Coordinates of C-alpha atoms in Angstrom, one line a residue:
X1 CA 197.8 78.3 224.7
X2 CA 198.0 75.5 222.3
X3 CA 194.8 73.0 221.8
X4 CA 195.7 70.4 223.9
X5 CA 197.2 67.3 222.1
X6 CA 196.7 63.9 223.2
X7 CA 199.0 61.0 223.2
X8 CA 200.1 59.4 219.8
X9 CA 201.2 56.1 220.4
X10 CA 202.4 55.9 217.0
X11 CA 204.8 58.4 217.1
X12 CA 207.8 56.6 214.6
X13 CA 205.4 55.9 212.1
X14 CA 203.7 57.9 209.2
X15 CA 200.4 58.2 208.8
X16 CA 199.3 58.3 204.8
X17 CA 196.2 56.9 204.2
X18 CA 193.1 59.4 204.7
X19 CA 191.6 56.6 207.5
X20 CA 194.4 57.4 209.4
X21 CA 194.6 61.0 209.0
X22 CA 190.7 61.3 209.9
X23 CA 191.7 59.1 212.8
X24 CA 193.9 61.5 213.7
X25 CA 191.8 64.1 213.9
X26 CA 189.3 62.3 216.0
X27 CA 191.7 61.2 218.2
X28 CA 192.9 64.5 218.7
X29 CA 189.5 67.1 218.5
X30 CA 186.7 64.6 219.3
X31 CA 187.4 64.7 223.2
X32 CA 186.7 65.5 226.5
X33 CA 189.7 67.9 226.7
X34 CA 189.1 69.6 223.7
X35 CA 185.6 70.1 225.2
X36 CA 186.9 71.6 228.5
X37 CA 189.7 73.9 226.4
X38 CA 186.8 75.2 224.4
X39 CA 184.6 75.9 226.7
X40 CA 186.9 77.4 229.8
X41 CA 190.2 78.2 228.1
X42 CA 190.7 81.7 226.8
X43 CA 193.2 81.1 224.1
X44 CA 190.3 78.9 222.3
X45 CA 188.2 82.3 221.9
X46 CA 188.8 82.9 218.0
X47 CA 187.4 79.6 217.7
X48 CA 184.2 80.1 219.5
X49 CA 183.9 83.7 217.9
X50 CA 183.2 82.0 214.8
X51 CA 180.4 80.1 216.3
X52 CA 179.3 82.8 218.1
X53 CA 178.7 85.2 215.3
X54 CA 177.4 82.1 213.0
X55 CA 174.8 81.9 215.6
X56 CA 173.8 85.2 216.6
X57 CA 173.2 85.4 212.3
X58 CA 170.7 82.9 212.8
X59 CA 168.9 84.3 216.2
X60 CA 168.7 87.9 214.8
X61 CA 167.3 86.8 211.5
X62 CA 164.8 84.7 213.9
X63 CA 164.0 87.5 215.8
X64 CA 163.3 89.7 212.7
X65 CA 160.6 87.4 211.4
X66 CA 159.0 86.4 214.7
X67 CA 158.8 89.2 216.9
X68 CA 157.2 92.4 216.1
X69 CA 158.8 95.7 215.0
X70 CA 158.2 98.2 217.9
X71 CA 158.4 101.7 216.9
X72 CA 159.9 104.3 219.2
X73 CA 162.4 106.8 217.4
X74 CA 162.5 105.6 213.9
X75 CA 160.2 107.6 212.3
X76 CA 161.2 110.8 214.2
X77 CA 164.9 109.9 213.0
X78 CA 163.2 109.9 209.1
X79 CA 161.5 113.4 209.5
X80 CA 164.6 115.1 211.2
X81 CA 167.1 113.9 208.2
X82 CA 164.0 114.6 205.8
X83 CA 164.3 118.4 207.1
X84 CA 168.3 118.0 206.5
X85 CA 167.4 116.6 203.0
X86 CA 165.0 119.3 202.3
X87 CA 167.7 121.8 202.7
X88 CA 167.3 123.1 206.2
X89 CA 170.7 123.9 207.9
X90 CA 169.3 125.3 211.2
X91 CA 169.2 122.4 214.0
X92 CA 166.8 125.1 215.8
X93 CA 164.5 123.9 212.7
X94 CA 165.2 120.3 212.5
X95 CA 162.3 118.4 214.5
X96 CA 160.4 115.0 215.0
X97 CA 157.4 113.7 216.4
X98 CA 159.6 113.0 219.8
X99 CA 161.3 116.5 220.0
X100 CA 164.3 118.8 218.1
X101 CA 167.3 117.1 216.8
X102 CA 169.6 116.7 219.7
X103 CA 172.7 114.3 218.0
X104 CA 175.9 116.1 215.9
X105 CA 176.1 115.8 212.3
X106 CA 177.7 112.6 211.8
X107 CA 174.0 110.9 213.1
X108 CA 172.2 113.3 210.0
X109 CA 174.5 111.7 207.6
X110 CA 174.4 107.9 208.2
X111 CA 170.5 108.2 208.7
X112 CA 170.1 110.3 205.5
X113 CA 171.7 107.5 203.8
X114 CA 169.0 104.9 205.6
X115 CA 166.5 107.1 204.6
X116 CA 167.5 106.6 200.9
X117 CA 167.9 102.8 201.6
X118 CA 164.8 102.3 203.4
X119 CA 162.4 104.0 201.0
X120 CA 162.3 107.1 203.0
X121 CA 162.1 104.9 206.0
X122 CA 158.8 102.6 204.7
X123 CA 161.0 99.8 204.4
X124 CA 161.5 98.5 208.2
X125 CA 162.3 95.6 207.5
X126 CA 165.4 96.3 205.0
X127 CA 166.6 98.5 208.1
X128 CA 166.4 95.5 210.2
X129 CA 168.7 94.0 208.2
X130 CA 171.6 96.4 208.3
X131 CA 171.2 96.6 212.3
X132 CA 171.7 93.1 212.1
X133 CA 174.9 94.0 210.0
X134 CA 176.2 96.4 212.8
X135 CA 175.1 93.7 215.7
X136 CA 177.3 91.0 214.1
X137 CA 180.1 93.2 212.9
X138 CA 180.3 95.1 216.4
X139 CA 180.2 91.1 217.8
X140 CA 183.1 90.1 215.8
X141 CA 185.7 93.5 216.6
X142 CA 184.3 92.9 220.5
X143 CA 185.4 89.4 220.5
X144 CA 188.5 89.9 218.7
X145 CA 189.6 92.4 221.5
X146 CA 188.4 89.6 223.9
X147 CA 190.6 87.1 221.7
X148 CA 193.7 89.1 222.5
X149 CA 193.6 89.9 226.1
X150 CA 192.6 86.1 227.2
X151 CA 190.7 87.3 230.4
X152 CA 187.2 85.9 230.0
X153 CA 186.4 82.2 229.8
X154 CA 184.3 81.6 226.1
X155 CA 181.2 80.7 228.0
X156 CA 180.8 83.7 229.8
X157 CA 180.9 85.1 226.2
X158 CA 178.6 82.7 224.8
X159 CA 176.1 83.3 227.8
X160 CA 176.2 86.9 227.8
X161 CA 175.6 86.8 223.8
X162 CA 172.9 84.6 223.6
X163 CA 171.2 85.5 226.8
X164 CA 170.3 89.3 226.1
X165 CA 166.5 89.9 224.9
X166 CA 167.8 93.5 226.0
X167 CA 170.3 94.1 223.4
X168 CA 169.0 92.3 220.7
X169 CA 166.1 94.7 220.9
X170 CA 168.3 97.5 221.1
X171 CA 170.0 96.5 217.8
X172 CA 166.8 94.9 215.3
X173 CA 163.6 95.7 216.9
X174 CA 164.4 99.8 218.0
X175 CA 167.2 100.9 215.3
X176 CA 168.7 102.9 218.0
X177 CA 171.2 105.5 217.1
X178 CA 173.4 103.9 220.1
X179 CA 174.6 101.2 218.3
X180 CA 175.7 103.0 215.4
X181 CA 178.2 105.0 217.8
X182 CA 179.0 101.7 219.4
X183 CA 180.0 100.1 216.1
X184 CA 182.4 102.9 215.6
X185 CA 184.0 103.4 218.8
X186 CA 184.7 99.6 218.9
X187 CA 186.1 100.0 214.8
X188 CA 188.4 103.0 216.9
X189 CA 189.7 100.6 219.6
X190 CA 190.8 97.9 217.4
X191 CA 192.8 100.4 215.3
X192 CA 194.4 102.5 218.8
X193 CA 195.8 98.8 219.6
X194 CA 196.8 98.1 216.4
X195 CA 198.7 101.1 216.7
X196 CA 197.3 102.8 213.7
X197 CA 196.3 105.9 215.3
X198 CA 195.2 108.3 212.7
X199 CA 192.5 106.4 211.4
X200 CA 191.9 105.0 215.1
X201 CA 191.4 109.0 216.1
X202 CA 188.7 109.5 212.9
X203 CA 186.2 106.8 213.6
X204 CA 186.7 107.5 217.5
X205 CA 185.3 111.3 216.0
X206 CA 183.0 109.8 213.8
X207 CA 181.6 108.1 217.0
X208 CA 181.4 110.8 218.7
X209 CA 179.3 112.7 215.1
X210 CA 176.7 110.1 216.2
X211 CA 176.1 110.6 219.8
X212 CA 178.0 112.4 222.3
X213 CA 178.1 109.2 225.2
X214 CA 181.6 107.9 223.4
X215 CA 183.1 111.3 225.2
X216 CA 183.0 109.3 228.3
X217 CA 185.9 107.2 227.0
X218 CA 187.8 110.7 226.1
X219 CA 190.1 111.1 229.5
X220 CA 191.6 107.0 228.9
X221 CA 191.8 108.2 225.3
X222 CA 193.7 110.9 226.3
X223 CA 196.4 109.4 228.7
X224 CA 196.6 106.4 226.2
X225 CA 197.5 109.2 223.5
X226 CA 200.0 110.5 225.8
X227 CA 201.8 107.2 226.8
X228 CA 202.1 105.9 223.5
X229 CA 202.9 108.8 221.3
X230 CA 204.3 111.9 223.6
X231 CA 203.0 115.4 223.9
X232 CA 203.5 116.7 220.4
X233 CA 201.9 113.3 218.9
X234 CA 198.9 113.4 221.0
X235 CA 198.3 117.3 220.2
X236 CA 198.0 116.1 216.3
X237 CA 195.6 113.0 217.2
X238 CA 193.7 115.4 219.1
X239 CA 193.9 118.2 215.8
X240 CA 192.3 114.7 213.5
X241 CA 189.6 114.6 215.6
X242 CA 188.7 118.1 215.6
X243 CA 189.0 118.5 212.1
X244 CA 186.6 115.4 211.3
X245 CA 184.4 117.3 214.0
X246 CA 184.7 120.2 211.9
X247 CA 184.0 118.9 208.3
X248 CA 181.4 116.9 209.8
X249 CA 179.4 119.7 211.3
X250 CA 180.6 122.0 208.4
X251 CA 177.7 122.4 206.5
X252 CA 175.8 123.5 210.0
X253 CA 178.5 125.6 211.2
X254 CA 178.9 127.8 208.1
X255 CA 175.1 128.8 208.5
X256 CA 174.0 128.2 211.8
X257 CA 176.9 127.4 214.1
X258 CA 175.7 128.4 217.4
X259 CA 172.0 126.4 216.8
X260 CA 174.6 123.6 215.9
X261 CA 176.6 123.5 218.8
X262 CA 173.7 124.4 221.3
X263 CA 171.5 121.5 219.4
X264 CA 173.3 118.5 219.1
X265 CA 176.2 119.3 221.8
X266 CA 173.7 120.0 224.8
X267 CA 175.3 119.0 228.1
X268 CA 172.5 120.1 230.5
X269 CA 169.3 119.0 228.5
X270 CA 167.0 117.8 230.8
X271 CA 165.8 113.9 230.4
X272 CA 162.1 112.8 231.4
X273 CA 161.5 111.1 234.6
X274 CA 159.3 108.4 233.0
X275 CA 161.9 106.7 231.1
X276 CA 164.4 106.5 233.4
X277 CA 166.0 103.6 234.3
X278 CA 168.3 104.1 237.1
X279 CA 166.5 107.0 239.2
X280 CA 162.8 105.4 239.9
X281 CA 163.3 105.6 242.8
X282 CA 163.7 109.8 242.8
X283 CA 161.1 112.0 242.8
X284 CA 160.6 114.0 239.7
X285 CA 161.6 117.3 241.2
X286 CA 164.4 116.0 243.0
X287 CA 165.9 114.3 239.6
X288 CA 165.3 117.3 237.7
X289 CA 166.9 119.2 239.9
X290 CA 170.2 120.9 238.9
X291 CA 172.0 120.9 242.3
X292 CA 171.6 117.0 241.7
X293 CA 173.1 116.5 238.3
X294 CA 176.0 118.9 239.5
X295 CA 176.6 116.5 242.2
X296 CA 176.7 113.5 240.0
X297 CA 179.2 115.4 237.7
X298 CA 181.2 116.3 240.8
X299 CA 181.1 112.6 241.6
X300 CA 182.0 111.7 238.2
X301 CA 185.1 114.2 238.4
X302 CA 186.5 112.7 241.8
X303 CA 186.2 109.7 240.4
X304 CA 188.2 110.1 237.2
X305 CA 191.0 111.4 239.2
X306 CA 191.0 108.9 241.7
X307 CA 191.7 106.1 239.0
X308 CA 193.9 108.4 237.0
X309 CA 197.3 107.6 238.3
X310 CA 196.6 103.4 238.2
X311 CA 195.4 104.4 234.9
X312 CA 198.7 105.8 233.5
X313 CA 200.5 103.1 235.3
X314 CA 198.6 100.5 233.2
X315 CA 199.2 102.4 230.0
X316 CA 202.8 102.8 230.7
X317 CA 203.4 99.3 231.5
X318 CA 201.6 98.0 228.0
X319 CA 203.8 100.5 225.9
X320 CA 207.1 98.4 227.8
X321 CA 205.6 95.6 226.6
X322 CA 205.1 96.5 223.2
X323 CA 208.6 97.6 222.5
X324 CA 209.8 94.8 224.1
X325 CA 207.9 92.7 221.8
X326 CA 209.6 94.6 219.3
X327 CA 212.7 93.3 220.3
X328 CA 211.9 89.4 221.0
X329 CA 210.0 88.4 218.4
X330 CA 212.1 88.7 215.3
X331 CA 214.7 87.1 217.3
X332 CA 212.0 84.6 218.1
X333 CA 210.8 83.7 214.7
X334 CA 213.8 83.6 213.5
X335 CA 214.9 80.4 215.5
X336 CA 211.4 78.9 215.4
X337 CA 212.5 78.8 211.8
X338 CA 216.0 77.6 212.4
X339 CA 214.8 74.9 214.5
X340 CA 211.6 73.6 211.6
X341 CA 214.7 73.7 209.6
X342 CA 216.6 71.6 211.9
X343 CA 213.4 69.0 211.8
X344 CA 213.2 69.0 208.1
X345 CA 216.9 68.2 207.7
X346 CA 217.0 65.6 210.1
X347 CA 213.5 63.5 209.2
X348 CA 215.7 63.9 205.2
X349 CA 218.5 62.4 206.9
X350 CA 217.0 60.4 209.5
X351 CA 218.2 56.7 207.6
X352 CA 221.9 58.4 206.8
X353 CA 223.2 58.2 210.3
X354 CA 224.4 61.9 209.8
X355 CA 227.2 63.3 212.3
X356 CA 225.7 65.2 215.3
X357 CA 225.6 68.8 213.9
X358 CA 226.0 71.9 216.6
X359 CA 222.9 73.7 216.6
X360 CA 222.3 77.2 218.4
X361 CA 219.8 77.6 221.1
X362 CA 218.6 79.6 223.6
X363 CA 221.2 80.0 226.5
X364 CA 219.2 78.3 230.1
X365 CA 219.1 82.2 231.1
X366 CA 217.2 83.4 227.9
X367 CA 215.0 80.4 228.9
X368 CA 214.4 82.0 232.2
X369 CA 213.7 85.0 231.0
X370 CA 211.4 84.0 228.5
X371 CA 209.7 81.8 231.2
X372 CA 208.9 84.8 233.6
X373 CA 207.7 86.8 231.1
X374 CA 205.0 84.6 229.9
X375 CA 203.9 83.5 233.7
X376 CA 204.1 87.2 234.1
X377 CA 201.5 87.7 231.0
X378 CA 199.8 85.0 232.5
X379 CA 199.5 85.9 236.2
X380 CA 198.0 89.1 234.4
X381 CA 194.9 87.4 233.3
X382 CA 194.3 85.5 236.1
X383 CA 194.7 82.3 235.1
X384 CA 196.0 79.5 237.2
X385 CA 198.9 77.8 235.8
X386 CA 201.0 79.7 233.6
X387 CA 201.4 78.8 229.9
X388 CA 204.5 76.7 228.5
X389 CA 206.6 78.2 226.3
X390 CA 207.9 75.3 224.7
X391 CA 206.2 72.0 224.5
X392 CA 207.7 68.6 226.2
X393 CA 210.1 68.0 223.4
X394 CA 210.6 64.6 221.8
X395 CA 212.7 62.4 219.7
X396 CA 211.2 64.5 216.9
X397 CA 210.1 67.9 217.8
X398 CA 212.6 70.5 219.0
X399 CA 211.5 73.0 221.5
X400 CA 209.1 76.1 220.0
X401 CA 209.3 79.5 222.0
X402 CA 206.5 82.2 221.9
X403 CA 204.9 84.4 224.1
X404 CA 201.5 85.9 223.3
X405 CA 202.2 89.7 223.7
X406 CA 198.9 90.4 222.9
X407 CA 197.7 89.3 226.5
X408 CA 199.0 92.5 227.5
X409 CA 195.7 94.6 225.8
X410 CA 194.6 94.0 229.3
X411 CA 196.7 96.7 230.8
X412 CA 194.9 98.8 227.5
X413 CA 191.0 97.6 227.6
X414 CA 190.8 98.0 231.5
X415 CA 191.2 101.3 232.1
X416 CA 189.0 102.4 228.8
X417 CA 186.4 99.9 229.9
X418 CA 186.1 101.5 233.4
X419 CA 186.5 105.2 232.2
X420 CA 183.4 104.4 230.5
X421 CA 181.6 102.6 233.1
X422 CA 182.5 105.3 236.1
X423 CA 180.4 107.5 233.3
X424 CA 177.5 105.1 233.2
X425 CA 177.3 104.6 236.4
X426 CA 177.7 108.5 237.5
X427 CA 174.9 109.4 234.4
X428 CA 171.7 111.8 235.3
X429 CA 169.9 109.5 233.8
X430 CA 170.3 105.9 231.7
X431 CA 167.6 105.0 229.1
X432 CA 166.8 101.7 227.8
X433 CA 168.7 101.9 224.9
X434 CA 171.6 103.2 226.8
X435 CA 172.3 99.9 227.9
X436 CA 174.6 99.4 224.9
X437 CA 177.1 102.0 226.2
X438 CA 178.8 99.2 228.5
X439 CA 177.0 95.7 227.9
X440 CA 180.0 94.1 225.6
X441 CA 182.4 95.4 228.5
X442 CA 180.6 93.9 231.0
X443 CA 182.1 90.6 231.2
X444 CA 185.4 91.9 231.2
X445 CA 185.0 94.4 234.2
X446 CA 183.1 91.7 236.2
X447 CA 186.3 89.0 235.5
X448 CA 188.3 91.2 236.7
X449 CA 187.3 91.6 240.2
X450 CA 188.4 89.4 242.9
X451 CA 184.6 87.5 243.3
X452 CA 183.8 84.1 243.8
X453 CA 182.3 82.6 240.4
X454 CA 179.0 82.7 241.9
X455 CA 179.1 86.7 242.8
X456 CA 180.3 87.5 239.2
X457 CA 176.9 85.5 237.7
X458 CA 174.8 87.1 240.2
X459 CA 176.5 90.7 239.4
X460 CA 175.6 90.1 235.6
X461 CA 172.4 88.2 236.1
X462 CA 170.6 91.2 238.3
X463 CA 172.0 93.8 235.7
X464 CA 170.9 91.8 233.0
X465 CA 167.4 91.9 235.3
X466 CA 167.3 95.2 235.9
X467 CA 167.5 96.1 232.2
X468 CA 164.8 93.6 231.5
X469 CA 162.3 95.2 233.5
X470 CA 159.9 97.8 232.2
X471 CA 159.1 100.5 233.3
X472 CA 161.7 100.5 235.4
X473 CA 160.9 100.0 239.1
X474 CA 162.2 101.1 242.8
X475 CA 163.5 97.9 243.3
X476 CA 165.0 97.3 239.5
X477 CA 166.9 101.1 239.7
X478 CA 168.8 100.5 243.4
X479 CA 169.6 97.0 242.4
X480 CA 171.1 98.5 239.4
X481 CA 172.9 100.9 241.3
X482 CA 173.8 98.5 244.0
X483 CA 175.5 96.2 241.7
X484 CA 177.5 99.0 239.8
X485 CA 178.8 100.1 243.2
X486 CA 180.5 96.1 244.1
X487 CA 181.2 96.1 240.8
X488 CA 183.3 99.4 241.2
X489 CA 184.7 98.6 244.5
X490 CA 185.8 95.2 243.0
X491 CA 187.3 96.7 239.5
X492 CA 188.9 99.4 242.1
X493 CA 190.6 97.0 245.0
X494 CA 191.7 94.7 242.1
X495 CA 193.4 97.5 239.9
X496 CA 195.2 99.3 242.7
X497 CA 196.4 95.7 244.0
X498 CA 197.5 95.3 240.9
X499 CA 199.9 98.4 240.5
X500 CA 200.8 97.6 244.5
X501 CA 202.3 94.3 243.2
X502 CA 203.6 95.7 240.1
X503 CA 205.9 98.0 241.5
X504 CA 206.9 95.4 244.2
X505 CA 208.0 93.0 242.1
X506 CA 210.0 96.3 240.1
X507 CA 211.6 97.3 243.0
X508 CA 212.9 93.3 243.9
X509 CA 214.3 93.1 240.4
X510 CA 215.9 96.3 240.1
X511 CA 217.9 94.7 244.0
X512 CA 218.6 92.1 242.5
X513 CA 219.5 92.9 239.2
X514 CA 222.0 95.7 241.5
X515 CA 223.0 92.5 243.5
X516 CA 224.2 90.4 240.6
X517 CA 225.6 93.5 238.6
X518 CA 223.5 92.3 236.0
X519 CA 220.7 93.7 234.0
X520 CA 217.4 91.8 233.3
X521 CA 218.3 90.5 229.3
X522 CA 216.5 92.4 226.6
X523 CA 217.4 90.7 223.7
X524 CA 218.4 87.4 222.5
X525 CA 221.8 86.2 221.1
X526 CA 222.3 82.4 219.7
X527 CA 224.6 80.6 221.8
X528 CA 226.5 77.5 220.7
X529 CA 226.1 74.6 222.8
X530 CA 228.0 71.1 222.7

């Protein structure tokens, strides 16, 4: 959607002098509209990335010099690549002050390389720095998936951003591991929908070399292999990101391999009680228990396969979009430019009285087709009132088609965003810093639900709460769980009624597309007009 364009009352007349053009401007930006587009509208997010990310430069150098460092896993990180550095090989060997090493060989690597930057880790502050780095870089690839799908109004964006002591802790005050894997899962995305796959399926590996949690997006990753590229593709993606698993664990594996696998690919380590924040309510026997965590992984499980189908159905349905934007938009660009052509000739012309020339144009059924795409795109991302394709054409404009086919990474970031979630909210145990797994998708899974406004702040509000509060509390864990169960149930009734209506509306084109004998138009032809 276009910034919206006030009246020009002046519309025969041009506008040279630099008064006029300023006025212009004014006239046009320096409005109450233009207000309400940037603030509700969608389509204005790359704008308000940009002032998003200005600012969050400013608040996380503000936070670096005003609030104190707090150490928690720093230093341990600096003696467990210091035994790496030293030339120790055997994860068995490789220790901290808080325990062994328990993260694969791509988190030894980047640290070792802080370690070197940091002056063996002395230098806090210089890390503090590059995790500021990683925040606004991981901000910018988040909103520029946000940017395509147009789901989220900018000022949920802006709140959630600026409103998160949680995160920005996470990030500049803890130097987490987390966001590390974050920042590389989110690199992995953008690439998988920009449909460069290869180097899509390395970072999503490198990721994983950091901390094992991006394996909770693995079964979307899987079906969104399969749906886009076939089996024998998918089976090659899959041999990448074993073979960056390999040469990243190489060095381990080639001297110690099962200390390797058994130290930094432990699924049934055992977390402590004390810091969790989603189980305060247990008892520490009970949530050490193992009949418990296998119940959670059954859960997990059921759950996976429950959303599977809706899943592929979502996947499918952005790879038909995708080729047919393959096929429109040439033919679209191609009479945008015919038609600024057209404009150009005829302003050259305008005091010539030319003959009326013949010009091509879209047929009135190419219209309609290109109509109930876009509300269809539209209708997708819950918005009101559809876009319009072409503008309200005057004495000299000619109409200007487009669709935004990137609207449909919607059917793509849904189903990755809640395959991840489902794992979040199944875990045996969530830490602070964990919170960083699913933050950034947060406002995405809560617009999606069918909620009034005011259940979508509260949804947000208490999580945002109950990752505030420390230790963690009775109260803070089953409000936490409470509020990923109605978020569930609301992601879950809106995507099933959204594959309900999308095969509906299938089967009442393919009748009357059988009714008409004619088949829904796939391409676009010029058609001379009189």
């Amino acid at each position: 959607m276009a910034p919206p364009k006030t009246n020009n009352r002046n519309t025969g007349r041009r506008k040279k002098s630099p008064s006029n053009l300023l006025e212009s401007l004014l006239d046009k930006y320096v409005n109450l509209n233009f207000l309400k587009y940037l603030i509700f509208e969608p389509a204005a997010i790359p704008i308000i990335a940009i002032l998003i990310v200005m600012t969050e430069a400013f608040i996380n150098m503000l936070v670096i010099h005003r609030v104190p460092y707090t150490e928690i896993d720093w230093i341990a990180y600096m003696q467990e690549c210091e035994g790496f550095l030293n030339g120790t090989t055997n994860y068995a060997l490789l220790r901290g002050d808080t325990g062994p090493l328990v993260y694969p060989a791509g988190f030894v690597y980047i640290y070792s390389a802080l370690y070197y930057i940091t002056g063996h880790g002395s230098n806090i502050r210089m890390g503090q720095y590059i995790f500021a780095g990683i925040y606004l870089l991981q901000m910018w690839l988040v909103l520029r998936l946000y940017a395509k799908s147009r789901k989220v109004p900018p000022y949920v964006l802006v709140l959630s951003a600026f409103t998160s002591y949680r995160i920005h802790s996470i990030y500049i005050l803890r130097l987490f591991n987390d966001p590390v894997a974050i920042l590389l899962l989110y690199v992995a995305i953008n690439l998988f929908l920009d449909h460069r796959w290869t180097l899509g399926s390395v970072f999503y590996s490198l990721a994983v070399g950091v901390k094992m949690n991006i394996l909770l997006f693995a079964p979307a990753l899987l079906l969104f292999y399969l749906a886009n590229l076939g089996v024998a593709k998918t089976l090659m993606q899959l041999s990448v990101c074993a073979a960056t698993q390999l040469i990243l664990g190489a060095p381990f594996l080639l001297t110690y391999p099962l200390e390797y696998l058994r130290g930094s690919f432990d699924l049934g380590r055992v977390f402590e009680h004390k810091w969790t924040v989603n189980y305060r309510f247990l008892s520490k026997a009970f949530f050490e228990d193992r009949k418990f965590h296998i119940s959670l992984l059954f859960m997990h499980l059921l759950l996976l396969l429950y959303f599977a189908k809706p899943t592929w159905t979502f996947f499918k349905s952005y790879v038909r979009l995708r080729e047919l934007q393959k096929q429109l938009q040439p033919q679209l660009a191609r009479k945008n430019l015919e038609q600024q052509a057209n404009i150009k000739a005829k302003k050259l012309q305008r005091n010539e009285q030319p003959q009326p020339e013949k010009e091509e144009q879209f047929s009135n059924d190419q219209k309609t087709f290109l109509k109930t795409l876009e509300k269809s795109l539209q209708k997708a991302s819950g918005q009101k009132a559809p876009q319009q394709i072409a503008p309200a054409p005057t004495q000299e404009s000619a109409e200007r088609y487009g669709i935004h086919f990137d609207q449909c990474t919607q059917l793509a970031l849904l189903p990755f965003f809640l395959c991840n979630f489902i794992g979040v909210a199944c875990a045996r145990s969530l830490h602070y810093q964990f919170y960083v797994w699913y933050f950034h998708s947060l406002p995405y899974l809560v617009w999606y639900t069918p909620f009034s406004l005011g259940v979508r702040y509260l949804i947000l509000g208490i999580i945002e709460y109950c990752w505030n509060t420390y230790p963690s509390t009775h109260v803070s864990s089953v409000a936490l769980h409470l509020c990923h169960l109605l978020l569930l149930v609301g992601v879950g009734r809106q995507f099933f009624k959204t594959v309900r209506l999308n095969t509906v509306v299938n089967k009442q084109t393919a009748n009357m597309n059988k009714q008409n004998g004619q088949q829904t138009p796939t391409t676009l032809t010029a058609k001379k007009t009189q």
